[in-house]
XYZ file of C-alpha atoms in Angstrom:
188
model
C -102.214 0.664 70.306
C -100.392 -1.221 73.019
C -100.046 -4.909 72.337
C -99.087 -7.612 74.702
C -96.960 -9.979 72.665
C -98.694 -13.221 71.701
C -95.579 -15.279 72.444
C -93.742 -15.792 75.673
C -91.985 -12.770 77.084
C -88.316 -12.611 78.071
C -87.729 -14.915 81.011
C -84.406 -13.843 82.525
C -86.002 -11.059 84.551
C -84.425 -12.461 87.720
C -81.029 -12.404 86.020
C -81.465 -8.739 85.022
C -82.476 -7.910 88.583
C -79.378 -9.761 89.812
C -77.135 -7.762 87.436
C -78.577 -4.558 88.907
C -78.151 -5.624 92.530
C -74.521 -6.687 91.981
C -73.703 -3.158 90.780
C -75.153 -1.589 93.940
C -72.498 0.043 96.103
C -73.398 -1.024 99.637
C -71.788 2.039 101.249
C -73.723 4.857 99.605
C -76.482 3.135 97.668
C -75.162 4.510 94.361
C -75.658 2.350 91.320
C -73.064 2.336 88.563
C -74.600 4.136 85.603
C -77.033 7.028 85.772
C -78.885 8.215 88.858
C -81.829 10.354 87.808
C -81.626 14.029 88.499
C -79.712 17.157 87.651
C -76.495 18.737 88.897
C -78.228 20.214 91.975
C -79.819 16.894 92.866
C -82.707 14.831 91.568
C -86.051 16.435 90.769
C -88.259 13.842 92.458
C -91.411 15.502 91.087
C -90.336 14.334 87.632
C -88.457 11.096 88.250
C -87.516 9.210 91.386
C -85.471 6.190 90.392
C -82.002 4.839 89.862
C -80.929 3.580 86.468
C -78.157 1.144 85.663
C -77.069 1.682 82.063
C -76.354 -1.562 80.215
C -74.097 -1.184 77.164
C -75.781 -2.832 74.180
C -72.549 -4.643 73.296
C -72.106 -6.272 76.726
C -71.359 -9.995 76.544
C -72.863 -11.015 79.884
C -74.746 -14.253 79.089
C -77.810 -13.165 81.106
C -78.126 -9.922 79.146
C -77.447 -11.711 75.824
C -80.215 -14.204 76.664
C -82.562 -11.322 77.453
C -81.760 -9.577 74.148
C -82.456 -12.838 72.274
C -85.837 -13.177 74.016
C -86.594 -9.512 73.336
C -85.872 -10.146 69.637
C -88.488 -12.954 69.640
C -91.087 -10.671 71.244
C -90.231 -7.905 68.773
C -90.657 -10.291 65.836
C -94.145 -11.139 67.123
C -94.908 -7.408 67.476
C -93.859 -6.848 63.857
C -96.195 -9.623 62.739
C -99.057 -7.495 64.125
C -97.722 -4.387 62.347
C -96.236 -5.609 59.027
C -95.474 -2.047 57.848
C -92.608 -2.039 60.382
C -90.794 -4.517 58.145
C -90.364 -1.702 55.572
C -88.406 0.523 57.976
C -84.761 0.099 58.985
C -84.516 -0.007 62.779
C -82.456 -1.875 65.333
C -81.248 -2.018 68.935
C -78.371 0.474 68.682
C -78.650 2.373 71.989
C -77.612 1.333 75.469
C -80.563 0.488 77.722
C -81.394 0.663 81.422
C -82.401 -1.421 84.366
C -84.488 0.995 86.424
C -85.227 0.674 90.134
C -88.053 2.736 91.659
C -88.300 2.999 95.449
C -91.705 2.777 97.163
C -93.716 5.706 95.778
C -91.057 6.413 93.133
C -90.965 6.188 89.375
C -91.331 8.506 86.396
C -94.110 10.847 87.547
C -94.265 13.182 84.524
C -96.083 12.327 81.319
C -93.534 11.901 78.558
C -92.900 10.170 75.279
C -89.582 8.691 74.290
C -88.990 11.351 71.600
C -90.219 14.368 73.596
C -86.686 15.650 74.028
C -84.767 17.397 71.238
C -81.566 15.757 72.483
C -79.823 13.968 69.575
C -79.907 10.718 71.552
C -83.739 10.773 71.492
C -84.410 11.902 67.918
C -83.977 8.507 66.233
C -86.070 6.489 68.683
C -88.791 4.527 66.908
C -90.142 1.878 69.285
C -89.836 1.776 73.076
C -89.765 -1.476 75.027
C -90.005 -2.389 78.682
C -90.053 -5.626 80.670
C -91.322 -5.695 84.248
C -88.883 -7.457 86.570
C -91.318 -7.947 89.450
C -95.032 -8.157 90.241
C -96.682 -5.187 91.939
C -99.854 -5.685 93.994
C -100.971 -2.054 94.474
C -100.255 0.803 92.056
C -97.116 0.679 89.933
C -98.989 0.626 86.637
C -97.699 2.234 83.472
C -100.349 4.713 82.339
C -100.722 5.587 78.642
C -102.723 8.824 78.461
C -104.071 8.850 74.884
C -105.066 5.193 75.100
C -106.505 5.631 78.611
C -104.769 2.397 79.477
C -103.075 1.202 82.657
C -100.801 -1.834 82.502
C -100.197 -3.618 85.803
C -96.615 -4.814 86.349
C -96.296 -8.572 86.025
C -92.860 -10.135 86.166
C -91.719 -11.022 82.640
C -94.402 -9.017 80.817
C -92.867 -7.047 77.950
C -94.498 -4.025 76.315
C -93.554 -2.431 73.002
C -95.049 0.855 71.780
C -94.324 3.714 69.357
C -91.777 6.128 70.824
C -93.622 9.231 69.595
C -96.257 11.672 70.892
C -99.079 9.170 70.367
C -97.935 7.278 73.445
C -97.345 9.757 76.266
C -97.057 7.729 79.461
C -95.917 7.794 83.066
C -95.479 5.475 86.007
C -98.106 5.352 88.713
C -96.327 5.065 92.077
C -96.469 1.786 93.977
C -96.874 3.005 97.576
C -95.838 -0.215 99.297
C -93.390 -1.906 96.927
C -90.231 -1.285 94.977
C -90.500 -1.680 91.207
C -87.890 -2.818 88.701
C -87.951 -2.721 84.913
C -85.536 -3.128 82.057
C -86.227 -0.603 79.316
C -84.823 0.799 76.103
C -85.490 1.788 72.527
C -85.186 0.622 68.978
C -83.781 3.399 66.798
C -84.137 4.296 63.125
C -81.018 3.146 61.307
C -79.847 5.466 58.559
């Protein structure tokens, strides 16, 4: 089940957005990090966005503040699901600030462990914070739960990374959308 955390959500969403915008190359629109797609160009039927990869060890004070706030939200999440305290998991992977143009986003249903790639296999809990409000569309749709979550700046979601939570982004036709997203992994 998707839970909105009972405590405050991470506040430095403007700072994360600022980090993204500072990495934007004004000449070609390329963002340092990963631009979705394949060698022959992006498959916009699957995903139409640009991702800025943030190394988990970065010492930028805005990102460190965000990670601290995310830890508080995660602690509250674990209070709702005490069994999670019996499993070893942590923030060990790099994460992304994702920008979706008008009508863009992740269009295909997916779960965070739906890929056999070694990078995905240890994912346990996914997290996402909306960096802006969206008036029309832009929701995150969770299929099995038949739930749509409207983007609200600062709102953080946590959910199991497995097949029980297939989801996709519903395009926002008139607005750009920004999120910061990543995963907690099993620690062996």
